[in-house]
Coordinates of C-alpha atoms in Angstrom, one line a residue:
M18 CA -21.1 -32.8 25.4
S19 CA -20.8 -30.3 22.8
T20 CA -23.7 -28.8 20.5
N21 CA -23.7 -28.1 16.5
A22 CA -25.4 -25.5 15.5
T23 CA -26.9 -25.2 12.0
S24 CA -28.7 -22.4 10.2
T25 CA -30.7 -22.7 6.9
D26 CA -30.5 -19.1 6.4
Q27 CA -28.6 -18.2 3.8
S28 CA -30.4 -15.1 2.8
Q29 CA -26.6 -13.1 3.9
S30 CA -23.9 -12.3 1.8
A31 CA -20.7 -13.2 2.4
A32 CA -20.3 -8.8 2.1
Q33 CA -22.7 -8.5 4.6
L34 CA -20.7 -11.3 7.3
P35 CA -18.6 -9.7 10.0
F36 CA -15.1 -10.8 10.8
P37 CA -15.1 -12.6 13.9
F38 CA -12.6 -10.0 15.0
G39 CA -12.5 -7.1 13.7
P40 CA -10.5 -5.9 10.7
L41 CA -6.8 -6.8 10.4
L42 CA -4.7 -5.4 7.5
L43 CA -1.6 -7.3 6.3
A44 CA -0.6 -4.7 3.6
V45 CA -0.5 -1.7 1.4
L46 CA 0.2 -2.1 -2.0
P47 CA 2.4 0.1 -2.7
N48 CA 3.4 1.0 0.4
S49 CA 5.3 4.6 -0.6
G50 CA 4.4 7.1 -3.0
P51 CA 4.4 10.9 -3.4
V52 CA 3.3 13.6 -1.1
A53 CA 0.6 14.7 -3.8
G54 CA -1.5 12.0 -2.8
G55 CA -3.9 11.4 -5.4
N56 CA -2.1 7.8 -6.6
T57 CA -4.6 5.0 -6.1
V58 CA -3.1 1.7 -4.0
Q59 CA -4.4 -1.4 -2.3
L60 CA -5.1 -2.4 1.3
L61 CA -4.9 -6.1 1.9
G62 CA -6.7 -7.9 4.6
V63 CA -9.2 -10.1 6.1
G64 CA -12.7 -8.3 7.4
L65 CA -12.3 -5.3 5.4
S66 CA -16.2 -5.7 3.9
G67 CA -17.9 -2.6 4.4
A68 CA -15.1 -0.1 4.9
T69 CA -16.6 3.3 5.8
S70 CA -13.4 5.1 6.7
V71 CA -9.7 5.1 5.9
L72 CA -7.0 6.9 7.3
F73 CA -3.0 7.9 6.7
G74 CA -2.7 9.4 9.8
T75 CA -5.2 11.6 10.8
T76 CA -5.9 11.9 7.2
P77 CA -9.0 10.8 5.7
A78 CA -8.3 8.6 2.4
T79 CA -10.9 8.3 -0.8
I80 CA -12.7 4.9 -1.3
V81 CA -12.6 4.0 -4.6
S82 CA -14.0 0.6 -4.3
Q83 CA -14.1 -2.6 -2.3
D84 CA -14.2 -6.7 -2.8
V85 CA -17.4 -8.5 -1.6
L86 CA -15.2 -10.7 -0.1
G87 CA -13.3 -8.4 2.2
L88 CA -9.6 -8.8 1.1
T89 CA -8.9 -5.7 -0.6
V90 CA -10.1 -1.8 -0.6
T91 CA -8.5 0.0 -3.0
I92 CA -8.2 4.3 -2.5
V93 CA -6.7 7.0 -3.3
V94 CA -4.1 8.5 -1.1
P95 CA -4.4 11.9 0.4
A96 CA -2.1 14.3 0.0
N97 CA 1.1 14.8 3.3
A98 CA 4.2 15.7 4.5
A99 CA 7.3 13.5 3.8
G100 CA 7.6 10.7 6.3
T101 CA 5.9 7.2 7.4
V102 CA 2.7 7.1 9.0
P103 CA -0.2 4.8 9.8
V104 CA -2.6 3.2 7.7
T105 CA -6.0 2.3 9.7
V106 CA -9.4 0.7 8.3
T107 CA -12.8 1.5 10.3
T108 CA -15.2 -1.1 9.3
G109 CA -18.7 -2.0 11.2
G110 CA -16.7 -4.3 13.2
G111 CA -14.2 -1.5 14.5
T112 CA -10.3 -0.5 13.7
S113 CA -8.2 -2.5 12.2
N114 CA -4.5 -3.0 13.5
S115 CA -1.7 -0.8 11.4
V116 CA 0.4 -1.0 8.3
F117 CA 2.7 1.5 6.7
Y118 CA 3.0 4.1 4.1
T119 CA 5.8 6.7 3.0
Y120 CA 5.0 9.9 1.8
V121 CA 8.6 10.7 -0.5
N122 CA 9.3 13.9 -1.8
P123 CA 9.1 13.9 -5.3
S124 CA 13.0 14.6 -6.0
S125 CA 13.6 12.0 -3.6
L126 CA 12.0 9.5 -6.1
L127 CA 14.3 7.3 -8.0
L128 CA 15.8 8.6 -10.8
P129 CA 18.6 7.1 -12.9
P130 CA 21.7 8.3 -12.7
P131 CA 22.9 11.4 -14.4
P132 CA 25.4 9.9 -17.3
A133 CA 29.3 9.4 -16.2
S134 CA 31.8 11.9 -17.5
P135 CA 33.3 10.3 -20.3
R136 CA 37.2 9.1 -19.0
P137 CA 40.4 10.4 -20.8
R138 CA 41.6 7.6 -22.3
A139 CA 44.6 5.9 -21.5
R140 CA 47.6 6.8 -24.3
S141 CA 49.5 3.8 -25.4
P142 CA 53.4 4.0 -24.9
A143 CA 55.1 5.3 -27.8
V144 CA 56.6 2.2 -29.5
P145 CA 60.4 3.5 -31.0
R146 CA 60.6 2.9 -34.9
S147 CA 63.2 0.6 -35.9

């Protein structure tokens, strides 16, 4: 025998409803940036409403905004040494799984290749004059 319970209380907004399994991170976009930090990225997932903390490794990030559905959190990336670090979000429902962000040195950012040096032109064989 099953019982279905319903509620007519609609006083809670979507932002206040907890995700039943705690926060789940799916991606950080973009997933790389400079070691100096200061760039803005978006965390995508579910159950991110009411994020109180975002960590890049052990370094806290600055939360700029959150959407009311708990699908995105916009943050300013903190500075860190070059390499890959786990990113986690903490909400009232707990701490999320990790997604990864890679810090790169400015010298290793993609730059256009240097211009090619001019190649010597092939000389056409001398044509004897008649």
